[in-house]
CSV table of C-alpha atoms and ligand atoms in Angstrom, one decimal:
chain,number,residue,atom,x,y,z
A,1,MET,CA,0.1,-0.1,0.1
A,2,LYS,CA,1.2,3.5,-1.0
A,3,THR,CA,1.9,5.8,2.0
A,4,ILE,CA,0.4,9.2,1.7
A,5,TYR,CA,2.3,11.5,4.1
A,6,LEU,CA,0.4,14.0,5.4
A,7,ASP,CA,2.2,15.1,8.6
A,8,ASN,CA,4.8,17.2,7.4
A,9,ASN,CA,4.4,19.6,10.7
A,10,ALA,CA,5.5,16.6,12.7
A,11,THR,CA,8.5,15.9,10.2
A,12,THR,CA,9.4,15.8,6.5
A,13,ARG,CA,11.0,13.5,4.2
A,14,THR,CA,14.7,14.3,4.1
A,15,ALA,CA,15.6,15.6,0.5
A,16,PRO,CA,17.3,13.2,-1.6
A,17,GLU,CA,19.3,16.2,-2.7
A,18,VAL,CA,20.1,16.8,1.2
A,19,VAL,CA,21.4,13.2,1.9
A,20,GLU,CA,23.4,13.7,-1.1
A,21,ALA,CA,25.3,16.7,0.0
A,22,MET,CA,25.6,15.3,3.6
A,23,LEU,CA,27.6,11.8,2.8
A,24,PRO,CA,31.0,12.7,2.0
A,25,PHE,CA,30.9,14.0,5.5
A,26,PHE,CA,30.2,10.7,7.0
A,27,SER,CA,33.4,9.3,5.2
A,28,ASP,CA,36.3,11.0,3.2
A,29,LEU,CA,35.7,14.7,5.1
A,30,TYR,CA,35.6,13.6,8.9
A,31,GLY,CA,38.1,16.2,10.0
A,32,ASN,CA,37.5,18.4,13.0
A,33,ALA,CA,37.0,21.8,11.9
A,34,SER,CA,38.8,23.4,15.1
A,35,SER,CA,42.0,21.6,14.2
A,36,MET,CA,45.1,23.4,13.1
A,37,HIS,CA,45.9,21.1,10.2
A,38,SER,CA,44.3,21.7,6.8
A,39,PHE,CA,42.5,18.1,6.7
A,40,GLY,CA,40.2,19.5,9.6
A,41,GLY,CA,40.3,23.0,8.1
A,42,GLN,CA,38.6,22.5,4.8
A,43,VAL,CA,35.5,21.3,6.8
A,44,GLY,CA,35.2,24.6,8.6
A,45,LYS,CA,35.2,26.2,4.9
A,46,HIS,CA,32.1,23.7,4.3
A,47,ILE,CA,30.6,24.8,7.6
A,48,ALA,CA,31.2,28.4,6.7
A,49,THR,CA,29.1,27.5,3.5
A,50,ALA,CA,26.4,26.0,5.2
A,51,ARG,CA,26.2,28.8,7.5
A,52,GLU,CA,25.8,31.3,4.5
A,53,GLN,CA,23.0,29.2,3.1
A,54,VAL,CA,21.0,29.0,6.5
A,55,ALA,CA,21.5,32.8,6.7
A,56,ALA,CA,20.4,33.6,3.3
A,57,LEU,CA,17.2,31.6,4.0
A,58,ILE,CA,16.2,34.1,6.5
A,59,GLY,CA,18.0,37.5,5.5
A,60,ALA,CA,20.6,37.1,8.2
A,61,HIS,CA,24.5,37.7,8.3
A,62,PRO,CA,26.4,34.4,8.3
A,63,SER,CA,27.6,35.4,11.6
A,64,GLU,CA,24.3,35.8,13.2
A,65,ILE,CA,23.4,31.9,12.9
A,66,VAL,CA,24.4,29.5,15.8
A,67,PHE,CA,24.1,25.8,15.0
A,68,THR,CA,22.2,23.8,17.6
A,69,SER,CA,21.1,20.4,17.9
A,70,CYS,CA,17.2,20.9,17.1
A,71,GLY,CA,14.5,23.4,17.5
A,72,THR,CA,13.9,22.4,21.0
A,73,GLU,CA,17.5,23.5,21.8
A,74,SER,CA,17.5,26.7,20.1
A,75,ASN,CA,14.1,27.7,21.9
A,76,ASN,CA,15.8,26.7,25.3
A,77,ALA,CA,19.0,28.6,24.2
A,78,ALA,CA,17.2,31.5,23.2
A,79,ILE,CA,15.1,31.9,26.6
A,80,MET,CA,17.7,30.9,29.0
A,81,GLY,CA,20.6,32.4,27.1
A,82,THR,CA,18.8,35.9,27.3
A,83,LEU,CA,17.9,35.4,30.9
A,84,TYR,CA,21.6,34.8,31.8
A,85,SER,CA,22.1,38.0,29.9
A,86,TYR,CA,19.6,39.7,32.3
A,87,PRO,CA,20.0,38.4,35.7
A,88,GLU,CA,18.2,40.9,37.5
A,89,LYS,CA,14.9,40.6,35.0
A,90,LYS,CA,12.6,38.4,36.6
A,91,HIS,CA,9.4,38.3,34.0
A,92,VAL,CA,9.2,36.5,30.8
A,93,ILE,CA,6.0,36.6,28.2
A,94,ILE,CA,5.0,33.8,26.3
A,95,CYS,CA,1.9,32.7,24.8
A,96,ARG,CA,-0.8,29.8,25.6
A,97,VAL,CA,-0.6,27.8,22.4
A,98,GLU,CA,3.3,27.7,22.2
A,99,HIS,CA,5.1,24.5,21.7
A,100,PRO,CA,6.0,22.4,24.4
A,101,ALA,CA,9.6,23.6,23.8
A,102,VAL,CA,8.6,26.8,24.9
A,103,LEU,CA,5.8,26.2,27.2
A,104,ASN,CA,7.4,23.9,29.5
A,105,VAL,CA,10.4,26.3,29.4
A,106,GLY,CA,7.9,28.6,30.9
A,107,HIS,CA,6.5,26.3,33.7
A,108,HIS,CA,10.2,25.4,34.3
A,109,LEU,CA,10.8,29.0,34.9
A,110,GLN,CA,8.0,29.8,37.0
A,111,ALA,CA,8.8,26.9,39.4
A,112,ARG,CA,12.2,28.8,39.9
A,113,GLY,CA,10.8,31.9,40.9
A,114,TYR,CA,10.1,33.7,37.5
A,115,ARG,CA,7.1,35.4,36.5
A,116,VAL,CA,5.5,34.1,33.3
A,117,THR,CA,2.9,35.9,31.9
A,118,GLU,CA,0.9,33.4,29.1
A,119,LEU,CA,-1.0,35.5,26.7
A,120,GLY,CA,-4.4,34.0,25.2
A,121,VAL,CA,-6.0,33.7,22.0
A,122,ASP,CA,-9.3,34.2,20.6
A,123,GLY,CA,-11.2,31.8,19.0
A,124,SER,CA,-9.2,32.2,15.7
A,125,GLY,CA,-5.9,31.4,17.5
A,126,ASN,CA,-5.0,35.5,17.3
A,127,LEU,CA,-3.5,37.5,20.0
A,128,ASN,CA,-4.8,40.5,21.2
A,129,LEU,CA,-1.6,43.0,20.9
A,130,ASP,CA,-3.1,45.6,23.5
A,131,GLU,CA,-2.8,42.6,26.2
A,132,LEU,CA,0.8,42.2,25.0
A,133,ARG,CA,1.6,46.1,25.3
A,134,ALA,CA,-0.1,45.8,28.9
A,135,ALA,CA,2.0,42.6,29.7
A,136,ILE,CA,5.5,44.3,29.2
A,137,GLY,CA,7.2,46.0,32.0
A,138,ASP,CA,10.4,47.2,33.2
A,139,GLU,CA,11.3,43.9,34.3
A,140,THR,CA,10.5,41.9,31.4
A,141,ALA,CA,13.2,40.3,30.1
A,142,LEU,CA,12.1,38.7,27.0
A,143,VAL,CA,9.2,38.2,25.2
A,144,SER,CA,8.9,34.9,23.2
A,145,ILE,CA,5.8,33.8,20.7
A,146,MET,CA,5.7,31.7,17.9
A,147,THR,CA,5.3,32.3,14.2
A,148,ALA,CA,3.3,29.9,13.1
A,149,ASN,CA,1.5,27.2,15.3
A,150,ASN,CA,2.1,23.6,14.8
A,151,GLU,CA,-1.3,22.6,15.2
A,152,THR,CA,-3.4,24.9,13.4
A,153,GLY,CA,-0.8,26.8,11.1
A,154,VAL,CA,-2.2,30.2,12.5
A,155,LEU,CA,0.4,32.8,11.6
A,156,PHE,CA,1.2,35.7,14.5
A,157,PRO,CA,2.3,39.1,13.4
A,158,VAL,CA,5.9,38.5,14.4
A,159,ASP,CA,7.4,41.6,13.0
A,160,GLU,CA,4.7,43.8,14.7
A,161,ILE,CA,5.3,42.3,17.8
A,162,ALA,CA,9.2,42.7,17.7
A,163,ALA,CA,8.3,46.5,16.8
A,164,ILE,CA,6.5,46.5,20.1
A,165,CYS,CA,9.1,45.0,22.0
A,166,ARG,CA,11.8,47.0,20.4
A,167,GLU,CA,10.0,50.2,21.4
A,168,ARG,CA,10.1,49.0,24.9
A,169,GLY,CA,13.8,47.8,24.9
A,170,THR,CA,13.0,44.2,25.6
A,171,PRO,CA,14.4,41.4,23.4
A,172,PHE,CA,12.0,39.4,21.3
A,173,HIS,CA,12.2,35.8,20.3
A,174,THR,CA,10.0,33.7,18.1
A,175,ASP,CA,9.8,30.0,17.2
A,176,ALA,CA,9.8,29.9,13.7
A,177,VAL,CA,10.3,26.2,13.6
A,178,GLN,CA,7.0,25.6,11.6
A,179,ALA,CA,7.3,28.8,9.5
A,180,ILE,CA,10.9,28.7,8.2
A,181,GLY,CA,10.9,27.0,4.7
A,182,LYS,CA,7.0,27.4,4.2
A,183,ILE,CA,6.8,31.2,4.3
A,184,PRO,CA,9.5,34.0,3.4
A,185,MET,CA,11.1,35.7,6.5
A,186,ASP,CA,13.7,38.3,6.0
A,187,MET,CA,15.8,39.6,9.2
A,188,ARG,CA,16.7,42.8,7.1
A,189,LYS,CA,13.1,43.6,7.1
A,190,SER,CA,12.1,42.5,10.8
A,191,PRO,CA,13.0,43.8,13.8
A,192,ILE,CA,13.1,40.2,15.2
A,193,ASP,CA,16.2,39.7,17.8
A,194,LEU,CA,16.3,35.9,18.2
A,195,LEU,CA,14.6,33.2,15.8
A,196,SER,CA,14.5,29.3,16.2
A,197,LEU,CA,14.6,26.9,13.1
A,198,SER,CA,14.5,23.3,12.8
A,199,GLY,CA,16.1,21.1,10.4
A,200,HIS,CA,13.7,18.0,10.2
A,201,LYS,CA,10.7,20.5,9.5
A,202,LEU,CA,12.3,21.8,6.3
A,203,HIS,CA,13.8,18.5,4.6
A,204,ALA,CA,16.9,18.4,6.4
A,205,PRO,CA,17.2,15.2,8.8
A,206,LYS,CA,16.2,15.3,12.6
A,207,GLY,CA,18.8,16.6,15.1
A,208,ILE,CA,19.9,19.7,13.6
A,209,GLY,CA,18.8,23.3,14.5
A,210,ALA,CA,19.5,26.9,14.1
A,211,LEU,CA,19.2,30.0,16.4
A,212,TYR,CA,19.5,33.4,14.7
A,213,ILE,CA,21.0,36.1,17.3
A,214,ARG,CA,20.9,39.4,15.7
A,215,LYS,CA,24.2,41.4,15.9
A,216,GLY,CA,24.0,43.2,19.3
A,217,THR,CA,21.6,41.1,21.1
A,218,LYS,CA,22.7,40.2,24.4
A,219,PHE,CA,23.3,36.5,24.6
A,220,SER,CA,24.9,34.1,27.0
A,221,PRO,CA,25.8,30.6,25.9
A,222,PHE,CA,23.2,28.1,26.9
A,223,LEU,CA,25.3,25.0,26.2
A,224,ILE,CA,28.5,25.7,28.0
A,225,GLY,CA,31.9,24.2,26.8
A,226,GLY,CA,34.3,24.7,23.9
A,227,HIS,CA,34.6,28.1,21.8
A,228,GLN,CA,32.8,26.7,19.0
A,229,GLU,CA,29.7,29.0,17.3
A,230,ALA,CA,32.0,31.9,18.2
A,231,GLY,CA,31.6,31.1,21.9
A,232,ARG,CA,28.0,30.6,21.9
A,233,ARG,CA,27.3,27.0,21.6
A,234,GLY,CA,30.1,24.3,22.8
A,235,GLY,CA,30.1,21.3,21.5
A,236,THR,CA,32.1,19.7,18.3
A,237,GLU,CA,30.3,20.4,14.8
A,238,ASN,CA,27.5,18.0,13.9
A,239,VAL,CA,29.1,18.5,10.4
A,240,PRO,CA,27.2,16.3,8.1
A,241,TYR,CA,24.2,17.6,9.4
A,242,ILE,CA,24.8,21.2,9.3
A,243,ILE,CA,25.9,20.6,5.7
A,244,GLY,CA,22.4,19.0,5.4
A,245,LEU,CA,20.5,22.1,6.9
A,246,GLY,CA,22.7,24.4,4.6
A,247,ARG,CA,21.6,22.2,1.6
A,248,ALA,CA,17.9,21.8,2.7
A,249,ALA,CA,18.0,25.7,3.1
A,250,GLU,CA,18.8,26.3,-0.6
A,251,PHE,CA,16.3,23.6,-1.4
A,252,VAL,CA,13.0,25.1,0.7
A,253,THR,CA,14.1,28.7,-0.6
A,254,ALA,CA,13.9,27.0,-4.5
A,255,HIS,CA,10.5,25.5,-3.6
A,256,MET,CA,9.1,28.4,-1.7
A,257,GLU,CA,7.1,29.7,-4.7
A,258,GLU,CA,5.4,25.8,-5.1
A,259,GLU,CA,5.0,25.5,-1.5
A,260,ASN,CA,2.6,28.8,-1.8
A,261,THR,CA,0.8,28.2,-4.9
A,262,ARG,CA,0.6,24.3,-5.5
A,263,VAL,CA,0.8,22.9,-2.0
A,264,LYS,CA,-1.4,25.8,-0.9
A,265,ALA,CA,-4.1,24.8,-3.6
A,266,LEU,CA,-4.2,21.3,-2.7
A,267,ARG,CA,-4.5,21.9,1.0
A,268,ASP,CA,-7.5,24.3,-0.1
A,269,ARG,CA,-9.0,21.6,-2.3
A,270,LEU,CA,-8.6,18.9,0.5
A,271,GLU,CA,-10.5,21.4,3.1
A,272,LYS,CA,-13.1,22.5,0.7
A,273,GLU,CA,-14.1,19.0,-0.2
A,274,LEU,CA,-14.3,17.8,3.3
A,275,LEU,CA,-16.1,20.6,4.4
A,276,GLN,CA,-18.7,20.0,1.7
A,277,ARG,CA,-18.9,16.2,1.9
A,278,ILE,CA,-19.0,15.6,5.8
A,279,PRO,CA,-21.5,17.3,8.0
A,280,ASN,CA,-20.3,18.9,11.1
A,281,THR,CA,-16.8,19.6,9.9
A,282,LEU,CA,-15.4,22.8,11.2
A,283,VAL,CA,-11.8,24.6,10.4
A,284,ASN,CA,-10.0,25.5,13.7
A,285,GLY,CA,-7.9,28.7,13.3
A,286,ASN,CA,-7.8,31.6,11.2
A,287,ARG,CA,-8.4,30.6,7.3
A,288,ASP,CA,-7.0,33.8,5.9
A,289,CYS,CA,-3.8,33.9,7.9
A,290,ARG,CA,-2.4,30.3,7.9
A,291,LEU,CA,0.6,28.3,7.1
A,292,PRO,CA,0.1,27.0,3.3
A,293,ASN,CA,0.2,23.4,4.0
A,294,THR,CA,-1.7,23.3,7.3
A,295,THR,CA,-5.4,22.5,7.7
A,296,ASN,CA,-6.9,21.6,11.2
A,297,LEU,CA,-10.4,20.1,11.0
A,298,SER,CA,-13.0,18.9,13.6
A,299,PHE,CA,-15.5,16.2,12.6
A,300,GLU,CA,-17.9,16.9,15.7
A,301,TYR,CA,-19.1,14.1,18.1
A,302,ILE,CA,-16.1,11.6,17.3
A,303,GLU,CA,-12.6,11.0,18.3
A,304,GLY,CA,-9.5,12.2,16.2
A,305,GLU,CA,-7.7,9.2,17.2
A,306,SER,CA,-10.4,6.8,15.8
A,307,ILE,CA,-10.0,9.0,12.7
A,308,LEU,CA,-6.3,8.4,12.6
A,309,MET,CA,-6.6,4.6,12.9
A,310,LEU,CA,-8.7,4.3,10.2
A,311,LEU,CA,-6.7,6.9,8.1
A,312,ASN,CA,-3.8,4.7,8.9
A,313,GLU,CA,-5.5,1.6,7.6
A,314,GLU,CA,-5.6,3.3,4.2
A,315,GLY,CA,-1.9,4.4,4.6
A,316,ILE,CA,-2.9,7.9,5.3
A,317,CYS,CA,-0.6,9.6,7.8
A,318,ALA,CA,-2.1,12.6,9.5
A,319,SER,CA,-2.3,14.0,13.5
A,320,SER,CA,-4.8,14.3,15.9
A,321,GLY,CA,-5.6,16.9,18.8
A,322,SER,CA,-6.9,14.7,21.3
A,323,ALA,CA,-6.0,11.3,23.2
A,324,CYS,CA,-8.3,8.8,24.7
A,325,THR,CA,-6.6,7.0,28.0
A,326,SER,CA,-8.5,5.4,30.3
A,327,GLY,CA,-11.7,6.6,29.5
A,328,SER,CA,-10.6,10.0,30.3
A,329,LEU,CA,-10.5,12.6,27.2
A,330,GLN,CA,-8.4,15.8,27.0
A,331,PRO,CA,-8.2,17.9,23.6
A,332,SER,CA,-4.9,19.9,23.1
A,333,HIS,CA,-3.8,22.8,24.7
A,334,VAL,CA,-3.9,24.9,21.4
A,335,LEU,CA,-7.7,24.3,20.8
A,336,ARG,CA,-8.5,24.3,24.3
A,337,ALA,CA,-6.7,27.7,24.4
A,338,MET,CA,-9.0,28.8,21.3
A,339,GLY,CA,-12.1,28.0,23.2
A,340,VAL,CA,-13.2,25.3,20.6
A,341,PRO,CA,-15.9,23.4,22.2
A,342,PHE,CA,-15.1,19.8,23.5
A,343,THR,CA,-17.6,17.9,21.1
A,344,ALA,CA,-15.6,19.4,18.2
A,345,ALA,CA,-12.0,19.6,19.7
A,346,HIS,CA,-11.8,15.8,20.4
A,347,GLY,CA,-12.5,15.1,17.0
A,348,SER,CA,-9.8,17.1,15.3
A,349,VAL,CA,-7.3,16.2,12.6
A,350,ARG,CA,-4.2,17.9,11.3
A,351,PHE,CA,-3.2,17.4,7.8
A,352,SER,CA,0.0,18.9,7.1
A,353,LEU,CA,1.3,18.9,3.4
A,354,SER,CA,4.3,19.3,1.7
A,355,ILE,CA,5.8,19.6,-2.1
A,356,TYR,CA,6.3,15.9,-2.2
A,357,ASN,CA,2.1,15.7,-2.4
A,358,THR,CA,0.4,15.3,-5.2
A,359,ASP,CA,-3.2,15.6,-6.4
A,360,GLU,CA,-3.5,11.7,-6.4
A,361,ASP,CA,-2.7,11.9,-2.5
A,362,VAL,CA,-5.5,14.7,-2.0
A,363,ASP,CA,-8.1,12.7,-4.3
A,364,HIS,CA,-7.6,9.6,-2.1
A,365,VAL,CA,-8.2,11.2,1.1
A,366,ILE,CA,-11.4,13.0,-0.3
A,367,GLU,CA,-12.8,9.4,-1.1
A,368,VAL,CA,-12.0,7.6,1.8
A,369,MET,CA,-12.7,10.4,4.7
A,370,PRO,CA,-16.5,10.4,4.0
A,371,PRO,CA,-17.1,6.5,4.8
A,372,ILE,CA,-14.3,6.9,7.6
A,373,ILE,CA,-16.4,9.5,9.4
A,374,GLU,CA,-19.9,7.7,8.8
A,375,ARG,CA,-18.5,4.5,10.1
A,376,ILE,CA,-17.1,6.1,13.2
A,377,ARG,CA,-20.3,8.0,13.7
A,378,ASP,CA,-22.6,5.1,13.5
A,379,MET,CA,-20.9,3.8,16.2
A,380,SER,CA,-20.6,7.1,18.5
A,381,PRO,CA,-23.4,7.5,21.1
A,382,PHE,CA,-22.2,11.3,21.2
A,383,TRP,CA,-23.2,11.5,17.6
A,384,LYS,CA,-26.6,9.6,18.2
A,385,ASP,CA,-27.3,11.9,21.3
A,386,TYR,CA,-26.6,14.8,18.9
A,387,GLN,CA,-28.9,13.5,16.3
A,388,ALA,CA,-31.5,13.0,18.9
A,389,GLY,CA,-31.2,16.7,20.1
A,390,LYS,CA,-29.8,15.7,23.4
A,391,PRO,CA,-27.2,17.6,25.1
A,392,PRO,CA,-23.7,16.5,25.1
A,393,SER,CA,-22.5,13.8,27.6
A,394,SER,CA,-20.3,14.8,30.3
A,395,PHE,CA,-17.9,12.3,29.4
A,396,LEU,CA,-16.7,14.7,26.5
A,397,THR,CA,-15.4,16.7,29.0
A,398,GLY,CA,-13.6,14.0,30.7
A,399,GLY,CA,-10.2,14.2,32.6
A,400,ASP,CA,-6.8,15.6,32.3
A,401,VAL,CA,-4.2,13.5,30.1
A,402,GLU,CA,-1.5,15.0,27.7
A,403,HIS,CA,-2.5,15.3,24.0
A,404,HIS,CA,-0.8,13.5,21.0
A,405,VAL,CA,0.0,15.8,18.4
A,406,HIS,CA,3.6,15.6,17.5
A,407,GLY,CA,5.8,18.5,16.1
B,501,PLP,N1,8.6,24.2,17.8
B,501,PLP,C1,7.9,24.0,17.1
B,501,PLP,C2,6.5,25.0,16.8
B,501,PLP,C3,7.5,22.6,16.6
B,501,PLP,O1,6.5,22.2,16.0
B,501,PLP,C4,8.5,21.9,17.0
B,501,PLP,C5,8.4,20.4,16.5
B,501,PLP,O2,8.1,19.3,17.3
B,501,PLP,C6,9.6,22.3,17.7
B,501,PLP,C7,9.5,23.7,18.6
B,501,PLP,C8,10.5,21.2,18.4
B,501,PLP,O3,11.7,21.4,17.2
B,501,PLP,P1,12.6,20.2,17.3
B,501,PLP,O4,11.6,18.6,17.0
B,501,PLP,O5,13.8,20.2,16.4
B,501,PLP,O6,13.2,19.9,18.5
């Protein structure tokens, strides 16, 4: 059975061009870039090229790029590295729909005496910028707001947020892990101070990321060790992966137009057809201001996980925003923050496309989805209650478990 991969916000296929670029650095070119000899030194030159490629992707200067092990490390380094630089400031502002790689750093800081403001979002997943303005104070060390939400694809106005922060003299970091490679971002035109990106979301392998640190931004290393990355991140460079990230940066730049035309059109067709063919289907998040590849749909009165299981039987890979453990159900923190009713939030499915998807992929999903939903609804007491005009069962608003959307 053919795999139809529609889970690109969880991870992407490593582009064959990227794999090819990496291969020599697993064999012949194994030197250490820090060595005095030219055998190692030649590797340093390749790292410098990769740094230029990543910088070019976001309109940065190569010296502003620090290679890390992943998006999670970039986020941790951005937040902790800023806090180390402002030890007297004990307040951080984040958003309630951040990825756990920011949200849980917030919880970690809170447990250590920091005041952490989690800004809420409205029903479309948008921030209220007046709330942000009101939250920034003299003691605020950092504002960190994601560029694109991983579950809904909703975009935040990060340039505007960065401008507000700059006016107040507060550093601004954005977790742009889901945005980079899908939409253009240009640090020459934006006042963003720090930005995280991750290789495996943009057709490089898992286990490589980068942190952009604008020249002049105060930053203390998070990973303390050797002099690598101009003293900003210790650890011998992961050369093959750095080369892969550089090549992937070129790859996504070359495909950016396609992502925002053909891939977006595929996403839009998938969404439109499913909305038309399946009753009680809703789109979660601001449809006008979203990543081009993502749709998060709720099929009311059923469980997202059952949908995923039946999609899996068809070879279709997607993600869900809810989990069912020992009879207690809890939808994703993102949908909860948006106030999506439980009857809809439980039945959410995220489809996230890439340039490797075809018309046939989307045709297949459009064909199999209506009978899958019908089959599950036929077995769902909640759907039956709904059809009989009864109020939703309290089971639908059950206990507290972690949700399962990856990426
Ligand atoms: N931030 C966002 C928005 C993400 O979607 C992810 C993906 O999992 C991460 C951070 C973490 O990136 P990584 O898997 O490279 O640690």
